[in-house]
């Protein structure tokens, strides 16, 4: 892969650097022109297939891992280049990042890049970045969501393999994933945070059963995952045995910053809601105008928060979550009675949740889906607890089980 541009950690407005950045933008625009066909709805291929084709082309063009080290298949470029890429993509109406590959690209792969062994990096980064492998995140369990460290999925060493037994839930994309980043308990005799390991689970094996969960949106994005004697090679541990909590937090930081900065589930876009208000003849109403102004303001605030370096990822995530709820509430009022209809609404039905094309989706899909913003990636309450404790320095929540060996912590039967 070509690496013709300089590596630098420090953004700079030096004229040479500006010229290099402009050359990079031109490279990105040329690439996007070349792959427009691949990403088009008109191709008739599924969202996943289009995403896979796009990612392969992007990786092969040297644009799939702009900020990854060169030895891991990347370009080793700084944040200005990833931002420039993002800006070019969004200015041309592409939205492929989230189409089934976001959990790998935004969460699992950066964690393996930063924390994984050389073998894991060599095995997983390239196929993940090219879209050859799809990833899911096996964290939440029926009894461990916000209290994630209370998880009870068990991994036991058996020769040169781990054997995994337990259940996960809410697992986005598990029904088409090749690999899952798994949190499992490997030691029950130490306090709960200390006995967890992060492993890479091959999803397509007899010990793994995936059952889709149908949502009120009419689609099944989530799944239950049952593991009964599932097998994992002994060295597919990210970070090290017992170091899973630290790995889990590192991955969650990637998840929250990706959600905050525009990855994953999207609020109904403000410009579509303004179009809706226009077509409903409602733009003169003072209350409608006020709502639209709040939406425009929220959109701007989120953009500006993302320009700030070093901001705690829970802050933009909370803003995104509030924006998602507000957008849904305003849309419900404007689209009524069509907002409640599932068929025959003005947006058509081609791709649930895809508001990027004129024939995007039901308003009702976006309205129902908006409840997920304040849950996925950690609930609003948990984000606020995190900000209170880690940013404001408030006292920590009481945790009577913190020092107890996990085997002695009272649990539901
Ligand atoms: C769209 C979406 C996608 C998801 N994708 C995945 C995925 O791919 N992989 C995965 O592993 N998980 C996934 N999840 C699960 C998600 O991480 C959990 O739903 C979330 O962490 C909350 O856990 P819970 O549902 O068990 O709720 P609970 O933890 O039971 O919380 C119930 C309520 O209690 C509140 N609460 C709990 N503890 C506290 C506290 N200490 N202080 C204040 N309030 C508290 C919560 O805020 C919430 O309102 C997804 C969820 C959604 C909605």
Short mmCIF file of C-alpha atoms and ligand atoms in Angstrom, two decimals:
data_model
loop_
_atom_site.label_atom_id
_atom_site.label_comp_id
_atom_site.label_asym_id
_atom_site.label_seq_id
_atom_site.Cartn_x
_atom_site.Cartn_y
_atom_site.Cartn_z
CA UNK A 1 0.00 0.00 0.00
CA UNK A 2 1.27 3.47 -0.90
CA UNK A 3 2.37 5.65 1.98
CA UNK A 4 3.42 8.83 0.26
CA UNK A 5 2.33 11.28 2.95
CA UNK A 6 4.32 12.24 6.05
CA UNK A 7 3.59 10.84 9.48
CA UNK A 8 2.95 13.42 12.15
CA UNK A 9 1.26 13.47 15.55
CA UNK A 10 0.94 17.22 15.71
CA UNK A 11 -1.62 19.04 13.60
CA UNK A 12 -0.02 22.04 11.95
CA UNK A 13 -1.07 24.80 9.61
CA UNK A 14 2.32 24.90 7.90
CA UNK A 15 1.82 25.57 4.14
CA UNK A 16 3.60 22.32 3.18
CA UNK A 17 1.25 20.37 5.45
CA UNK A 18 -1.77 22.23 4.06
CA UNK A 19 -0.72 21.25 0.51
CA UNK A 20 -0.31 17.63 1.61
CA UNK A 21 -3.74 17.67 3.22
CA UNK A 22 -5.25 19.12 0.06
CA UNK A 23 -3.55 16.40 -2.00
CA UNK A 24 -5.05 13.85 0.37
CA UNK A 25 -8.53 15.36 -0.07
CA UNK A 26 -8.16 15.10 -3.83
CA UNK A 27 -7.12 11.46 -3.46
CA UNK A 28 -10.23 10.79 -1.35
CA UNK A 29 -12.55 12.57 -3.82
CA UNK A 30 -11.11 10.55 -6.71
CA UNK A 31 -11.60 7.36 -4.75
CA UNK A 32 -15.20 8.21 -3.86
CA UNK A 33 -15.99 8.95 -7.49
CA UNK A 34 -14.58 5.54 -8.43
CA UNK A 35 -16.69 3.62 -5.88
CA UNK A 36 -19.97 5.50 -6.26
CA UNK A 37 -21.47 2.58 -8.19
CA UNK A 38 -20.49 0.07 -5.49
CA UNK A 39 -22.32 2.01 -2.79
CA UNK A 40 -25.47 2.77 -4.75
CA UNK A 41 -28.85 1.43 -3.62
CA UNK A 42 -29.54 0.90 -7.31
CA UNK A 43 -26.96 -1.91 -7.42
CA UNK A 44 -29.66 -4.16 -5.93
CA UNK A 45 -27.19 -5.69 -3.48
CA UNK A 46 -27.84 -5.92 0.27
CA UNK A 47 -26.51 -3.23 2.60
CA UNK A 48 -23.97 -5.72 3.96
CA UNK A 49 -22.73 -6.69 0.51
CA UNK A 50 -22.40 -3.06 -0.55
CA UNK A 51 -20.54 -2.27 2.66
CA UNK A 52 -18.18 -5.18 2.14
CA UNK A 53 -17.41 -4.18 -1.45
CA UNK A 54 -16.83 -0.58 -0.41
CA UNK A 55 -14.50 -1.49 2.48
CA UNK A 56 -12.44 -3.83 0.31
CA UNK A 57 -12.03 -1.10 -2.33
CA UNK A 58 -11.21 1.45 0.37
CA UNK A 59 -8.58 -0.76 2.02
CA UNK A 60 -7.01 -1.70 -1.30
CA UNK A 61 -6.82 2.01 -2.21
CA UNK A 62 -4.83 2.69 0.98
CA UNK A 63 -7.67 4.55 2.70
CA UNK A 64 -8.99 1.83 5.00
CA UNK A 65 -6.76 2.49 7.98
CA UNK A 66 -5.64 6.09 7.73
CA UNK A 67 -4.53 6.44 11.36
CA UNK A 68 -3.27 2.86 11.84
CA UNK A 69 0.47 2.21 12.04
CA UNK A 70 2.01 1.30 8.69
CA UNK A 71 3.04 -2.13 10.03
CA UNK A 72 -0.64 -2.90 10.68
CA UNK A 73 -1.72 -2.07 7.13
CA UNK A 74 -2.33 1.62 7.83
CA UNK A 75 -1.09 4.99 6.59
CA UNK A 76 0.16 6.26 9.96
CA UNK A 77 -1.45 9.66 9.42
CA UNK A 78 -2.81 11.97 12.11
CA UNK A 79 -6.31 13.02 13.06
CA UNK A 80 -6.53 15.80 10.44
CA UNK A 81 -6.48 13.18 7.73
CA UNK A 82 -9.18 11.00 9.30
CA UNK A 83 -11.31 14.14 9.77
CA UNK A 84 -10.67 15.16 6.15
CA UNK A 85 -11.72 11.70 4.98
CA UNK A 86 -14.88 11.82 7.10
CA UNK A 87 -15.76 15.29 5.79
CA UNK A 88 -15.35 14.25 2.14
CA UNK A 89 -17.44 11.12 2.68
CA UNK A 90 -20.29 12.93 4.41
CA UNK A 91 -20.28 15.84 1.94
CA UNK A 92 -20.99 13.30 -0.80
CA UNK A 93 -23.80 11.56 1.05
CA UNK A 94 -22.01 8.26 1.71
CA UNK A 95 -23.03 6.43 4.84
CA UNK A 96 -21.42 3.03 4.77
CA UNK A 97 -19.42 3.06 7.93
CA UNK A 98 -22.35 1.95 10.07
CA UNK A 99 -23.79 -0.61 7.73
CA UNK A 100 -22.97 -3.73 9.72
CA UNK A 101 -19.23 -3.10 10.09
CA UNK A 102 -19.13 -0.32 12.70
CA UNK A 103 -18.63 -2.64 15.69
CA UNK A 104 -15.51 -4.08 14.08
CA UNK A 105 -14.12 -0.90 12.58
CA UNK A 106 -14.87 1.47 15.43
CA UNK A 107 -14.56 -0.75 18.48
CA UNK A 108 -13.06 -4.26 18.20
CA UNK A 109 -10.26 -3.54 15.72
CA UNK A 110 -8.92 -0.39 17.45
CA UNK A 111 -8.85 -2.37 20.72
CA UNK A 112 -6.93 -5.23 19.09
CA UNK A 113 -4.63 -2.70 17.39
CA UNK A 114 -3.82 -0.99 20.71
CA UNK A 115 -3.95 -3.93 23.14
CA UNK A 116 -3.70 -7.18 21.16
CA UNK A 117 -0.65 -9.39 20.71
CA UNK A 118 1.31 -9.26 17.48
CA UNK A 119 -0.35 -12.53 16.42
CA UNK A 120 -3.85 -11.17 17.02
CA UNK A 121 -3.03 -7.99 15.11
CA UNK A 122 -1.64 -10.01 12.21
CA UNK A 123 -4.63 -12.36 12.20
CA UNK A 124 -7.51 -9.89 12.54
CA UNK A 125 -6.70 -6.32 11.52
CA UNK A 126 -6.36 -6.65 7.79
CA UNK A 127 -9.47 -8.84 7.14
CA UNK A 128 -11.50 -6.73 9.57
CA UNK A 129 -10.52 -3.47 7.91
CA UNK A 130 -11.21 -4.91 4.44
CA UNK A 131 -14.69 -6.01 5.49
CA UNK A 132 -13.84 -9.69 5.00
CA UNK A 133 -14.71 -10.38 8.67
CA UNK A 134 -17.75 -8.99 10.45
CA UNK A 135 -17.59 -8.45 14.22
CA UNK A 136 -20.04 -8.28 17.10
CA UNK A 137 -19.68 -7.27 20.74
CA UNK A 138 -20.49 -9.94 23.33
CA UNK A 139 -20.69 -7.90 26.53
CA UNK A 140 -24.27 -7.60 27.89
CA UNK A 141 -25.98 -10.50 29.61
CA UNK A 142 -29.49 -10.91 31.03
CA UNK A 143 -28.08 -10.18 34.51
CA UNK A 144 -25.23 -7.82 33.54
CA UNK A 145 -25.92 -4.63 31.56
CA UNK A 146 -25.03 -1.43 33.40
CA UNK A 147 -23.37 -3.63 36.01
CA UNK A 148 -21.27 -5.23 33.29
CA UNK A 149 -18.60 -6.51 35.69
CA UNK A 150 -21.25 -8.82 37.18
CA UNK A 151 -21.15 -11.03 34.06
CA UNK A 152 -21.30 -14.79 34.54
CA UNK A 153 -20.37 -16.25 31.14
CA UNK A 154 -17.60 -18.69 31.97
CA UNK A 155 -14.40 -19.53 30.06
CA UNK A 156 -12.35 -22.49 31.28
CA UNK A 157 -8.98 -23.63 29.93
CA UNK A 158 -8.95 -27.09 28.33
CA UNK A 159 -5.49 -27.82 26.91
CA UNK A 160 -4.76 -25.33 24.17
CA UNK A 161 -8.33 -24.01 24.04
CA UNK A 162 -10.85 -22.09 26.12
CA UNK A 163 -14.29 -23.63 26.56
CA UNK A 164 -17.08 -21.08 26.93
CA UNK A 165 -20.52 -21.48 28.47
CA UNK A 166 -23.10 -18.77 29.10
CA UNK A 167 -25.53 -16.33 27.50
CA UNK A 168 -25.26 -12.88 25.99
CA UNK A 169 -28.12 -10.61 24.94
CA UNK A 170 -28.69 -7.46 22.86
CA UNK A 171 -25.85 -8.56 20.61
CA UNK A 172 -26.07 -6.34 17.55
CA UNK A 173 -25.26 -8.13 14.29
CA UNK A 174 -24.46 -11.52 15.90
CA UNK A 175 -26.62 -13.17 13.23
CA UNK A 176 -24.11 -12.28 10.50
CA UNK A 177 -20.89 -11.88 12.52
CA UNK A 178 -17.81 -14.00 11.94
CA UNK A 179 -16.14 -13.07 15.27
CA UNK A 180 -17.26 -11.66 18.58
CA UNK A 181 -15.23 -9.79 21.15
CA UNK A 182 -16.24 -11.66 24.26
CA UNK A 183 -16.05 -10.79 27.95
CA UNK A 184 -16.00 -13.96 30.04
CA UNK A 185 -15.18 -14.81 33.63
CA UNK A 186 -11.98 -16.82 33.89
CA UNK A 187 -11.46 -16.55 37.66
CA UNK A 188 -14.30 -16.69 40.23
CA UNK A 189 -12.11 -16.40 43.32
CA UNK A 190 -11.07 -12.77 42.89
CA UNK A 191 -13.19 -9.56 43.06
CA UNK A 192 -15.55 -9.20 40.12
CA UNK A 193 -13.53 -6.74 38.03
CA UNK A 194 -10.34 -8.81 38.39
CA UNK A 195 -11.62 -12.17 37.13
CA UNK A 196 -12.66 -11.17 33.59
CA UNK A 197 -10.80 -11.84 30.33
CA UNK A 198 -11.43 -10.52 26.82
CA UNK A 199 -11.41 -13.26 24.18
CA UNK A 200 -12.10 -13.50 20.46
CA UNK A 201 -14.94 -15.96 19.82
CA UNK A 202 -15.38 -17.54 16.36
CA UNK A 203 -19.15 -17.23 15.91
CA UNK A 204 -19.63 -19.93 13.30
CA UNK A 205 -19.17 -23.08 15.35
CA UNK A 206 -21.45 -25.73 16.84
CA UNK A 207 -21.20 -24.38 20.44
CA UNK A 208 -22.68 -21.00 19.47
CA UNK A 209 -26.40 -20.49 18.88
CA UNK A 210 -27.73 -17.11 17.76
CA UNK A 211 -31.42 -16.26 18.17
CA UNK A 212 -32.60 -12.96 16.65
CA UNK A 213 -34.81 -10.67 18.77
CA UNK A 214 -37.57 -8.87 16.89
CA UNK A 215 -37.90 -5.21 17.82
CA UNK A 216 -40.86 -2.85 17.64
CA UNK A 217 -39.22 -1.31 14.56
CA UNK A 218 -40.03 -4.52 12.70
CA UNK A 219 -36.40 -5.59 12.24
CA UNK A 220 -34.13 -7.82 14.33
CA UNK A 221 -30.88 -5.95 14.88
CA UNK A 222 -30.21 -7.66 18.19
CA UNK A 223 -29.77 -11.26 19.14
CA UNK A 224 -29.48 -13.58 22.07
CA UNK A 225 -26.29 -15.63 21.90
CA UNK A 226 -26.08 -18.96 23.71
CA UNK A 227 -22.67 -20.52 24.18
CA UNK A 228 -22.49 -24.14 25.23
CA UNK A 229 -19.01 -25.61 25.05
CA UNK A 230 -17.89 -23.06 22.43
CA UNK A 231 -14.17 -23.26 21.66
CA UNK A 232 -11.52 -20.52 21.42
CA UNK A 233 -7.77 -20.98 20.77
CA UNK A 234 -5.84 -20.43 24.02
CA UNK A 235 -3.91 -17.42 22.77
CA UNK A 236 -6.92 -15.49 21.43
CA UNK A 237 -6.95 -13.39 24.61
CA UNK A 238 -6.79 -9.60 24.18
CA UNK A 239 -4.53 -7.95 26.76
CA UNK A 240 -3.98 -11.00 28.93
CA UNK A 241 -5.85 -13.36 31.21
CA UNK A 242 -7.63 -11.45 33.99
CA UNK A 243 -7.02 -8.11 32.30
CA UNK A 244 -10.44 -8.09 30.63
CA UNK A 245 -11.94 -5.22 32.60
CA UNK A 246 -9.22 -2.83 31.46
CA UNK A 247 -9.73 -4.05 27.87
CA UNK A 248 -13.51 -3.67 28.23
CA UNK A 249 -13.13 -0.05 29.32
CA UNK A 250 -10.71 0.66 26.46
CA UNK A 251 -13.21 -0.72 23.94
CA UNK A 252 -16.10 1.20 25.54
CA UNK A 253 -14.15 4.44 25.16
CA UNK A 254 -13.85 3.71 21.42
CA UNK A 255 -17.58 2.87 21.33
CA UNK A 256 -18.66 6.06 23.08
CA UNK A 257 -16.47 8.32 21.05
CA UNK A 258 -17.65 6.65 17.84
CA UNK A 259 -21.31 7.10 18.86
CA UNK A 260 -20.69 10.68 19.94
CA UNK A 261 -18.89 11.55 16.73
CA UNK A 262 -21.56 10.23 14.42
CA UNK A 263 -20.99 6.47 14.09
CA UNK A 264 -23.71 3.88 14.53
CA UNK A 265 -27.40 4.65 14.97
CA UNK A 266 -28.39 8.05 13.58
CA UNK A 267 -31.00 10.49 14.91
CA UNK A 268 -33.52 11.37 12.19
CA UNK A 269 -31.53 14.05 10.34
CA UNK A 270 -32.58 17.64 10.97
CA UNK A 271 -32.70 18.57 7.27
CA UNK A 272 -35.20 15.75 6.63
CA UNK A 273 -37.36 17.05 9.48
CA UNK A 274 -37.23 20.59 8.06
CA UNK A 275 -38.32 19.18 4.68
CA UNK A 276 -41.15 17.39 6.45
CA UNK A 277 -42.26 20.63 8.14
CA UNK A 278 -42.20 22.40 4.77
CA UNK A 279 -44.17 19.70 2.99
CA UNK A 280 -46.73 19.70 5.83
CA UNK A 281 -47.05 23.52 5.50
CA UNK A 282 -46.10 23.95 9.17
CA UNK A 283 -43.00 26.15 9.02
CA UNK A 284 -44.88 29.34 9.97
CA UNK A 285 -46.00 27.98 13.36
CA UNK A 286 -43.96 29.53 16.20
CA UNK A 287 -43.79 26.29 18.20
CA UNK A 288 -42.65 24.32 15.16
CA UNK A 289 -40.03 26.96 14.40
CA UNK A 290 -38.82 26.75 17.98
CA UNK A 291 -38.50 22.95 17.74
CA UNK A 292 -36.63 23.18 14.44
CA UNK A 293 -34.28 25.78 15.91
CA UNK A 294 -33.55 23.45 18.85
CA UNK A 295 -32.77 20.63 16.42
CA UNK A 296 -30.45 22.80 14.33
CA UNK A 297 -28.74 24.01 17.50
CA UNK A 298 -28.30 20.44 18.76
CA UNK A 299 -26.78 19.36 15.44
CA UNK A 300 -24.28 22.22 15.57
CA UNK A 301 -23.36 21.59 19.19
CA UNK A 302 -22.62 17.94 18.46
CA UNK A 303 -20.44 18.93 15.49
CA UNK A 304 -18.54 21.44 17.62
CA UNK A 305 -18.09 19.03 20.52
CA UNK A 306 -16.46 16.63 18.11
CA UNK A 307 -13.92 19.22 17.08
CA UNK A 308 -12.69 19.49 20.66
CA UNK A 309 -9.62 17.40 21.43
CA UNK A 310 -9.63 15.27 24.55
CA UNK A 311 -13.30 15.71 25.40
CA UNK A 312 -14.78 12.91 27.53
CA UNK A 313 -16.71 10.66 25.09
CA UNK A 314 -19.77 10.52 27.39
CA UNK A 315 -20.44 14.22 26.69
CA UNK A 316 -21.10 14.00 22.92
CA UNK A 317 -22.81 10.65 23.48
CA UNK A 318 -25.32 12.26 25.86
CA UNK A 319 -25.93 15.05 23.35
CA UNK A 320 -26.53 12.52 20.56
CA UNK A 321 -28.96 10.65 22.75
CA UNK A 322 -30.93 13.83 23.59
CA UNK A 323 -30.90 14.85 19.92
CA UNK A 324 -32.25 11.41 18.91
CA UNK A 325 -35.18 11.73 21.32
CA UNK A 326 -35.94 15.32 20.33
CA UNK A 327 -35.81 14.49 16.61
CA UNK A 328 -38.22 11.62 17.16
CA UNK A 329 -40.62 13.76 19.21
CA UNK A 330 -40.67 16.61 16.67
CA UNK A 331 -41.05 14.15 13.77
CA UNK A 332 -43.99 12.44 15.50
CA UNK A 333 -45.83 15.77 15.70
CA UNK A 334 -45.07 16.80 12.13
CA UNK A 335 -45.69 13.45 10.44
CA UNK A 336 -48.95 12.72 12.25
CA UNK A 337 -50.99 10.77 11.20
CA UNK A 338 -48.40 9.36 8.73
CA UNK A 339 -45.85 8.98 11.56
CA UNK A 340 -47.87 6.15 13.02
CA UNK A 341 -48.42 4.41 9.67
CA UNK A 342 -46.10 1.62 8.72
CA UNK A 343 -46.87 1.49 5.02
CA UNK A 344 -47.62 4.19 2.52
CA UNK A 345 -45.89 7.00 4.35
CA UNK A 346 -44.16 9.68 2.28
CA UNK A 347 -40.65 8.25 2.67
CA UNK A 348 -41.11 4.82 1.12
CA UNK A 349 -39.77 1.60 2.62
CA UNK A 350 -36.58 0.51 0.89
CA UNK A 351 -34.03 0.48 3.71
CA UNK A 352 -35.25 0.63 7.32
CA UNK A 353 -33.48 3.42 9.16
CA UNK A 354 -31.59 4.71 6.14
CA UNK A 355 -32.48 8.38 5.97
CA UNK A 356 -29.64 9.22 3.62
CA UNK A 357 -31.56 8.64 0.43
CA UNK A 358 -34.78 10.26 -0.69
CA UNK A 359 -36.54 6.91 -0.70
CA UNK A 360 -35.11 6.13 2.74
CA UNK A 361 -37.55 4.76 5.25
CA UNK A 362 -40.69 4.99 7.34
CA UNK A 363 -40.93 7.92 9.69
CA UNK A 364 -42.33 5.35 12.11
CA UNK A 365 -39.05 3.41 11.99
CA UNK A 366 -37.05 6.45 13.11
CA UNK A 367 -39.59 7.31 15.78
CA UNK A 368 -39.60 3.82 17.34
CA UNK A 369 -35.84 3.36 16.96
CA UNK A 370 -35.01 6.58 18.81
CA UNK A 371 -35.49 4.93 22.22
CA UNK A 372 -32.30 2.96 21.57
CA UNK A 373 -30.10 6.08 21.64
CA UNK A 374 -30.22 6.34 25.42
CA UNK A 375 -29.39 2.65 25.95
CA UNK A 376 -26.85 1.40 23.38
CA UNK A 377 -23.24 1.93 24.41
CA UNK A 378 -24.34 2.47 28.04
CA UNK A 379 -27.43 4.26 29.34
CA UNK A 380 -27.69 8.00 29.89
CA UNK A 381 -27.72 7.47 33.66
CA UNK A 382 -24.50 5.48 33.49
CA UNK A 383 -22.85 8.18 31.31
CA UNK A 384 -23.84 10.76 33.92
CA UNK A 385 -22.46 8.62 36.73
CA UNK A 386 -19.20 8.32 34.78
CA UNK A 387 -18.98 12.07 34.23
CA UNK A 388 -19.82 12.73 37.88
CA UNK A 389 -17.13 10.42 39.17
CA UNK A 390 -14.35 10.75 36.59
CA UNK A 391 -14.73 14.34 35.39
CA UNK A 392 -16.34 16.18 38.31
CA UNK A 393 -14.60 14.10 40.98
CA UNK A 394 -17.82 13.35 42.90
CA UNK A 395 -17.80 10.46 45.39
CA UNK A 396 -18.04 7.00 43.79
CA UNK A 397 -21.26 5.01 43.89
CA UNK A 398 -21.40 2.61 46.86
CA UNK A 399 -20.23 -0.86 45.78
CA UNK A 400 -20.47 -3.29 48.71
CA UNK A 401 -19.31 -6.21 46.52
CA UNK A 402 -16.18 -4.46 45.24
CA UNK A 403 -13.62 -6.35 47.35
CA UNK A 404 -15.45 -9.69 47.61
CA UNK A 405 -14.38 -12.74 45.59
CA UNK A 406 -17.00 -13.00 42.82
CA UNK A 407 -17.99 -16.52 43.93
CA UNK A 408 -19.22 -14.97 47.22
CA UNK A 409 -21.20 -12.09 45.68
CA UNK A 410 -24.96 -12.67 46.14
CA UNK A 411 -26.61 -13.32 42.74
CA UNK A 412 -30.04 -14.10 41.39
CA UNK A 413 -30.51 -17.85 41.09
C1 LIG B 1 -29.33 -0.20 20.30
C2 LIG B 1 -28.61 -1.07 21.28
C3 LIG B 1 -27.54 -1.81 20.84
C4 LIG B 1 -26.86 -2.61 21.75
N1 LIG B 1 -25.85 -3.39 21.28
C5 LIG B 1 -25.18 -4.17 22.13
C6 LIG B 1 -24.16 -5.04 21.65
O1 LIG B 1 -23.90 -5.10 20.44
N2 LIG B 1 -23.49 -5.78 22.53
C7 LIG B 1 -23.75 -5.76 23.87
O2 LIG B 1 -23.07 -6.45 24.61
N3 LIG B 1 -24.75 -4.98 24.37
C8 LIG B 1 -25.48 -4.20 23.52
N4 LIG B 1 -26.50 -3.42 23.98
C9 LIG B 1 -26.86 -3.48 25.39
C10 LIG B 1 -26.60 -2.20 26.18
O3 LIG B 1 -25.23 -2.01 26.39
C11 LIG B 1 -27.38 -2.32 27.49
O4 LIG B 1 -28.76 -2.27 27.14
C12 LIG B 1 -27.08 -1.22 28.45
O5 LIG B 1 -25.76 -1.31 28.93
C13 LIG B 1 -28.03 -1.25 29.65
O6 LIG B 1 -28.08 -2.51 30.25
P1 LIG B 1 -29.49 -3.21 30.55
O7 LIG B 1 -30.30 -3.17 29.29
O8 LIG B 1 -29.22 -4.52 31.17
O9 LIG B 1 -30.23 -2.25 31.57
P2 LIG B 1 -29.99 -2.18 33.15
O10 LIG B 1 -28.52 -2.13 33.44
O11 LIG B 1 -30.76 -3.26 33.81
O12 LIG B 1 -30.59 -0.77 33.48
C14 LIG B 1 -32.02 -0.57 33.70
C15 LIG B 1 -32.21 0.90 34.09
O13 LIG B 1 -31.54 1.17 35.34
C16 LIG B 1 -30.65 2.26 35.21
N5 LIG B 1 -29.45 2.02 36.01
C17 LIG B 1 -28.75 0.86 36.11
N6 LIG B 1 -27.69 1.03 36.92
C18 LIG B 1 -27.70 2.31 37.32
C19 LIG B 1 -26.86 3.09 38.18
N7 LIG B 1 -25.78 2.56 38.76
N8 LIG B 1 -27.18 4.39 38.36
C20 LIG B 1 -28.28 4.95 37.77
N9 LIG B 1 -29.12 4.25 36.98
C21 LIG B 1 -28.84 2.95 36.75
C22 LIG B 1 -30.28 2.30 33.74
O14 LIG B 1 -29.85 3.59 33.34
C23 LIG B 1 -31.61 1.88 33.08
O15 LIG B 1 -32.45 3.01 32.97
C24 LIG B 1 -27.25 -2.66 23.10
C25 LIG B 1 -28.37 -1.93 23.52
C26 LIG B 1 -29.07 -1.17 22.61
C27 LIG B 1 -30.30 -0.45 23.04
#
